[in-house]
PDB file of C-alpha atoms in Angstrom:
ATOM      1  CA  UNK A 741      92.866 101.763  92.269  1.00 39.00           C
ATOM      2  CA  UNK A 742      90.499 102.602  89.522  1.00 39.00           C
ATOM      3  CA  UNK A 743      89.405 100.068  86.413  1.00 42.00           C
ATOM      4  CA  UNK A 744      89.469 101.037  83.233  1.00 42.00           C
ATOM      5  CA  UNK A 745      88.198 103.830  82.999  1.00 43.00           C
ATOM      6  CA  UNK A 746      89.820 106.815  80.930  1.00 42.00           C
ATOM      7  CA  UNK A 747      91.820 104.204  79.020  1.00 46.00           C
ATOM      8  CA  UNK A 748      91.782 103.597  75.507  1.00 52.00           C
ATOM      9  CA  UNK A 749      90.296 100.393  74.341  1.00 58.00           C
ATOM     10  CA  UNK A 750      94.237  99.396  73.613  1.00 68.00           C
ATOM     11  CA  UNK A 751      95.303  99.213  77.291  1.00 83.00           C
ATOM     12  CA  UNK A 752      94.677  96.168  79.580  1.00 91.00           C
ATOM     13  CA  UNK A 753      95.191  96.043  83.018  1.00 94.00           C
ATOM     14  CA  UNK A 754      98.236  93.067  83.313  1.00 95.00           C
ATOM     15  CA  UNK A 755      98.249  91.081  87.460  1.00 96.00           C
ATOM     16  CA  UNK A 756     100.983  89.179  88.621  1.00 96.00           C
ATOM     17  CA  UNK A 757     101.082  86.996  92.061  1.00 95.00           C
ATOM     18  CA  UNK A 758     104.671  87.960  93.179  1.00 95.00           C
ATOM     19  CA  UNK A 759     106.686  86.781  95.881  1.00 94.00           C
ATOM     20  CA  UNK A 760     109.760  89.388  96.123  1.00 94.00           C
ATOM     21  CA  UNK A 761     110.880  89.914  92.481  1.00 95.00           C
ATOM     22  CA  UNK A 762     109.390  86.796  90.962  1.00 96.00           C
ATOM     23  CA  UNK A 763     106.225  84.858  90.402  1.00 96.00           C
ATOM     24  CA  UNK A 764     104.968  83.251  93.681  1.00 95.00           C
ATOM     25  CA  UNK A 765     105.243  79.398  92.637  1.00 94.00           C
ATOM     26  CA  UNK A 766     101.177  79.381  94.539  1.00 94.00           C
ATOM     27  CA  UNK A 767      98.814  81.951  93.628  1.00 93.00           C
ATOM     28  CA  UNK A 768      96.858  81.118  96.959  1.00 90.00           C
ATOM     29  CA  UNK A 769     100.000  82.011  98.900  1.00 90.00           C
ATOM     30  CA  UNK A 770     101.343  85.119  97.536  1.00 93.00           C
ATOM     31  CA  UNK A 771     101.734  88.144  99.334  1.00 93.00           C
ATOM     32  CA  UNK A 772     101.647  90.223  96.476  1.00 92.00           C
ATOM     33  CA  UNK A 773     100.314  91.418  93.506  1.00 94.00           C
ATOM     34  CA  UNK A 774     102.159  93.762  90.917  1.00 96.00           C
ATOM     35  CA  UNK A 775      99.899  95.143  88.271  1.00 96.00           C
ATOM     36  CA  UNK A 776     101.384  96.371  84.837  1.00 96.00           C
ATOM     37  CA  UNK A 777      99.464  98.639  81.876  1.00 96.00           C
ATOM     38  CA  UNK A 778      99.863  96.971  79.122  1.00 94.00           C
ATOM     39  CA  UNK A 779      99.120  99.518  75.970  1.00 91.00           C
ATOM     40  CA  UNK A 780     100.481  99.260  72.168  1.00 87.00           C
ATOM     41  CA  UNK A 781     102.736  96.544  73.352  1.00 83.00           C
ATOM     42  CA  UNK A 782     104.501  98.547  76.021  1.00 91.00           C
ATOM     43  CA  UNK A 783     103.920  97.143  79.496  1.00 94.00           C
ATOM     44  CA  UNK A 784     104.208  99.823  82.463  1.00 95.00           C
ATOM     45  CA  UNK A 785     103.871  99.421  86.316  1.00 96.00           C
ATOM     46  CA  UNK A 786     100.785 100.353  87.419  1.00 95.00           C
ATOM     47  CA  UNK A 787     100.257  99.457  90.991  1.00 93.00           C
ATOM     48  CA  UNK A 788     100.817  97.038  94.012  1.00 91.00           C
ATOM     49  CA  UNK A 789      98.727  95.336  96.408  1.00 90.00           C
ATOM     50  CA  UNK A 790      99.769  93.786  99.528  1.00 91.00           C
ATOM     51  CA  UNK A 791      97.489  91.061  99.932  1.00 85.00           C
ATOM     52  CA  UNK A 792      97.596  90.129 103.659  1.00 75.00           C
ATOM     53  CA  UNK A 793      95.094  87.604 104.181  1.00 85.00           C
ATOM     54  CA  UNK A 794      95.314  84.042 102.302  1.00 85.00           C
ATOM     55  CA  UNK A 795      91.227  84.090 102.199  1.00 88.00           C
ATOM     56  CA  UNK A 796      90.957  82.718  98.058  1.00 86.00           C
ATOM     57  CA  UNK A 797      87.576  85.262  98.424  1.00 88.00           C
ATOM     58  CA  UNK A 798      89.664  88.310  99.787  1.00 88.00           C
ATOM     59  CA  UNK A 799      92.081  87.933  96.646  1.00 89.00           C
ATOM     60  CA  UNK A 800      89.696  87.477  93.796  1.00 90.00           C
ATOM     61  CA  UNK A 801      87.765  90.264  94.973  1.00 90.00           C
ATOM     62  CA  UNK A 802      91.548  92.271  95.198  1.00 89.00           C
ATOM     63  CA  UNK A 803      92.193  91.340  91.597  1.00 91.00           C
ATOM     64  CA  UNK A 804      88.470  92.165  90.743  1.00 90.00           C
ATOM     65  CA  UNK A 805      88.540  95.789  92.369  1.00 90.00           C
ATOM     66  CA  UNK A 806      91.497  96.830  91.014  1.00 89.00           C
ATOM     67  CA  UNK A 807      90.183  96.124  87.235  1.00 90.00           C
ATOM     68  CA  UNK A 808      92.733  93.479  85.638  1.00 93.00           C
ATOM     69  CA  UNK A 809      92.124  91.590  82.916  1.00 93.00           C
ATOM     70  CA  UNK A 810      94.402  89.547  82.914  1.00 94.00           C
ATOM     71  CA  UNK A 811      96.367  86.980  85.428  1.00 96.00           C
ATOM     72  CA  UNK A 812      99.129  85.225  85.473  1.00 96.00           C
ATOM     73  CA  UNK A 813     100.601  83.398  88.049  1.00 95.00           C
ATOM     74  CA  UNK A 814     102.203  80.193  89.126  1.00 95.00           C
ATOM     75  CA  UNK A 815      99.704  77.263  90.616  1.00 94.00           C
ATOM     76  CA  UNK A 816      96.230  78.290  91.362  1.00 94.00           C
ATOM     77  CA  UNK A 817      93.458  76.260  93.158  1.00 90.00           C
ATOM     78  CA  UNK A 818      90.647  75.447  90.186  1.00 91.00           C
ATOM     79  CA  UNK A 819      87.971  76.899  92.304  1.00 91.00           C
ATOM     80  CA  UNK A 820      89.868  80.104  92.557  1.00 92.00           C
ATOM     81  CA  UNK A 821      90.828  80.154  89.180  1.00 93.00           C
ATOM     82  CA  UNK A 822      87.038  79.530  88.067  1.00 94.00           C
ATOM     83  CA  UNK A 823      85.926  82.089  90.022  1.00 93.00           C
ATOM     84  CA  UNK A 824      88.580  84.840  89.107  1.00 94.00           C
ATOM     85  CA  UNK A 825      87.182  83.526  85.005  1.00 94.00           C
ATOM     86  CA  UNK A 826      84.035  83.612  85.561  1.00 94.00           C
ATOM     87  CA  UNK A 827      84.406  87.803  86.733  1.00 93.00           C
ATOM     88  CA  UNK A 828      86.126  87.796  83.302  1.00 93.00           C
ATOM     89  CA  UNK A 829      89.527  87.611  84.224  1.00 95.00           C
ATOM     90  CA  UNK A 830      92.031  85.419  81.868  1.00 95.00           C
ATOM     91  CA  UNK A 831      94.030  84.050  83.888  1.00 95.00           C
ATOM     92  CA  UNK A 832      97.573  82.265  82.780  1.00 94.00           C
ATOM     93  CA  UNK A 833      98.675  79.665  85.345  1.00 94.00           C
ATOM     94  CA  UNK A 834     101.721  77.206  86.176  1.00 95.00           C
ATOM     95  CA  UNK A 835     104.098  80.141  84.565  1.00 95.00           C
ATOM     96  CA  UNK A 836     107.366  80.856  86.771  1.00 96.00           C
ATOM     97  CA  UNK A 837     110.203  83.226  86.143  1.00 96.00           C
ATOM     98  CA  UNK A 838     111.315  86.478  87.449  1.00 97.00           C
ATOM     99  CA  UNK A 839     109.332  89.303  87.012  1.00 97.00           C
ATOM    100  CA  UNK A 840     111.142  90.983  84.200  1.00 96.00           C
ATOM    101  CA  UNK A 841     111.670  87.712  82.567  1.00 97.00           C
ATOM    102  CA  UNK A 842     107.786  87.070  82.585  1.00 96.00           C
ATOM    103  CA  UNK A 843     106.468  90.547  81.595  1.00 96.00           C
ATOM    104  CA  UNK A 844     109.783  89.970  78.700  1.00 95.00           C
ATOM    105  CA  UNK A 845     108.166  86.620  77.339  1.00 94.00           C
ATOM    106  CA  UNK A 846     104.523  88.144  77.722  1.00 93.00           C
ATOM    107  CA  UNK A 847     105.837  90.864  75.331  1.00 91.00           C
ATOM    108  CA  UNK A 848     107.633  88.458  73.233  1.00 92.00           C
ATOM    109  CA  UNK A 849     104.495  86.251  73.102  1.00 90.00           C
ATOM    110  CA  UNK A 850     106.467  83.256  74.510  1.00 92.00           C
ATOM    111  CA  UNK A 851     105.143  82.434  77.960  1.00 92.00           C
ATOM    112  CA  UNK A 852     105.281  78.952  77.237  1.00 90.00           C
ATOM    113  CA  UNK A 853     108.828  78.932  77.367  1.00 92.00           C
ATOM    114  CA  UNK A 854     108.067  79.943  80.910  1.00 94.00           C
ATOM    115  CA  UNK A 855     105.517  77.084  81.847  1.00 94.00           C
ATOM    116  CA  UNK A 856     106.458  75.207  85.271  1.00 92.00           C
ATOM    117  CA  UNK A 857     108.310  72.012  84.929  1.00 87.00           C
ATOM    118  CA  UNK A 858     106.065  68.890  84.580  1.00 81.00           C
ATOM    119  CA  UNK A 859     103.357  71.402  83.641  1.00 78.00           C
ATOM    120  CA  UNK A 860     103.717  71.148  79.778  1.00 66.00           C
ATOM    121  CA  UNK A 861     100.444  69.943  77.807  1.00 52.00           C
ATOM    122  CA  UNK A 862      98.402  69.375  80.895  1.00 47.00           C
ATOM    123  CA  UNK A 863      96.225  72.041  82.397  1.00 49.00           C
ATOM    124  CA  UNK A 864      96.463  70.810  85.722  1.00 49.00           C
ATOM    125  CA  UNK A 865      99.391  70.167  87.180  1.00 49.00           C
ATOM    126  CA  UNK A 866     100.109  66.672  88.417  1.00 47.00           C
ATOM    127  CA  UNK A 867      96.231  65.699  88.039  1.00 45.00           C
ATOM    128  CA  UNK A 868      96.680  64.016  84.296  1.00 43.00           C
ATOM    129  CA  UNK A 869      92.928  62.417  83.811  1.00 38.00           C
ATOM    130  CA  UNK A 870      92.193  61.120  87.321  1.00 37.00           C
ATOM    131  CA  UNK A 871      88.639  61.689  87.238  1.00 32.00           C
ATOM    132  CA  UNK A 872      88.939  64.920  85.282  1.00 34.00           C
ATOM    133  CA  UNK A 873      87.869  65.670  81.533  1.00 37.00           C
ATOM    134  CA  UNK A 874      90.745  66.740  79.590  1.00 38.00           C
ATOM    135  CA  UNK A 875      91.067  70.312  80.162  1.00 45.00           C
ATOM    136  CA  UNK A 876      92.930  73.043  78.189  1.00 50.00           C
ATOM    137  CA  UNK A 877      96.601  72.541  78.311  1.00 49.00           C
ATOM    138  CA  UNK A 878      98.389  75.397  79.130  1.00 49.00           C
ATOM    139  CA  UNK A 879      98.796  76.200  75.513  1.00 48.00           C
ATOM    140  CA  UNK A 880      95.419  76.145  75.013  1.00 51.00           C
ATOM    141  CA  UNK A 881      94.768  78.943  77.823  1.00 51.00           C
ATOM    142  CA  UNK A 882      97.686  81.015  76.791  1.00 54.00           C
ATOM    143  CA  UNK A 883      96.486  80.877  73.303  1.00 47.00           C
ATOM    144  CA  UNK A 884      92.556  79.686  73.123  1.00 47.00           C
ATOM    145  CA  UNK A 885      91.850  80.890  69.633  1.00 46.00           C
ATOM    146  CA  UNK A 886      94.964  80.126  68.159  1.00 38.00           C
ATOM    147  CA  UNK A 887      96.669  83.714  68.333  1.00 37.00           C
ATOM    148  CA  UNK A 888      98.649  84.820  71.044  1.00 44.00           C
ATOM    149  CA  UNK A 889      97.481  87.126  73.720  1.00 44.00           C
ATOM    150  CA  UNK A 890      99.985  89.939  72.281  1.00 44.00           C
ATOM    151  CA  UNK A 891      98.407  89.334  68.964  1.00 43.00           C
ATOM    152  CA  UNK A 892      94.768  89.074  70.125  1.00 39.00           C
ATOM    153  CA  UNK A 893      95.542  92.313  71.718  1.00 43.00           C
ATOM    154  CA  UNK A 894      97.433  94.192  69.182  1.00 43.00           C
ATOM    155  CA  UNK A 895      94.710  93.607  67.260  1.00 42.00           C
ATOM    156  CA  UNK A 896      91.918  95.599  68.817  1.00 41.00           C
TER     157      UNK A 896
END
């Protein structure tokens, strides 16, 4: 699949980790990924990839090649998801939901609503401050600059 290219500057390239017709509750684990063009607020499919090895390398270089921009996903190992930011990919974790119901509350700009259970105000699930600096809670990903993703998008 091609990036970007021919696009407007309005369209983003959207990834989900699926299992079936939902979000794979572990990122590492999922055996797909459903990618959706997101442009002027209307969110189309735009591809599949089987992803059948559970490397973390083989799947951020999946995500990388086929030019998304953006992730979101259920739990995600922090090396993977530093990696996957660090190529410049946002990515949303500890979301679950059905696929419809996610891409719905993406639109809707209320993924939060979404956010796993135990997962709200933390950025890690389950690993509160042992040892680790506060990080962003999950709010604080989903919405670093105080807009929302829709918004921040809308308005380029």
């Amino acid at each position: 699949m091609r990036g970007n290219e021919g696009r407007n500057n309005h369209s983003m390239l959207l990834c989900l980790a699926c299992y079936e017709d939902r979000l794979a509750s572990v990122f590492d684990n999922a055996p797909d990924l459903k990618l959706f063009r997101v442009e002027d607020n209307k969110i189309c499919p735009a591809g599949y990839l089987s992803l059948p090895s559970k490397d973390p390398k083989d799947r951020t270089s999946a995500i990388m090649t086929c030019g998304a921009t953006f992730l979101i996903c259920g739990a995600i190992c922090g090396c993977t998801m530093n990696e996957l930011e660090q190529a410049g990919i946002r990515v949303l974790p500890w979301i679950r939901g059905m696929i419809d119901e996610v891409l719905s509350a993406y639109q809707q700009n209320c993924l939060e609503n979404l956010v796993m259970p135990g997962c709200r105000g933390r950025g890690r699930c389950g690993q509160g401050n042992r040892g680790f600096r506060a990080r962003k809670t999950t709010q604080e990903a989903m919405h670093p600059d105080g807009p929302t993703l829709n918004s921040v998008q809308r308005s380029k």
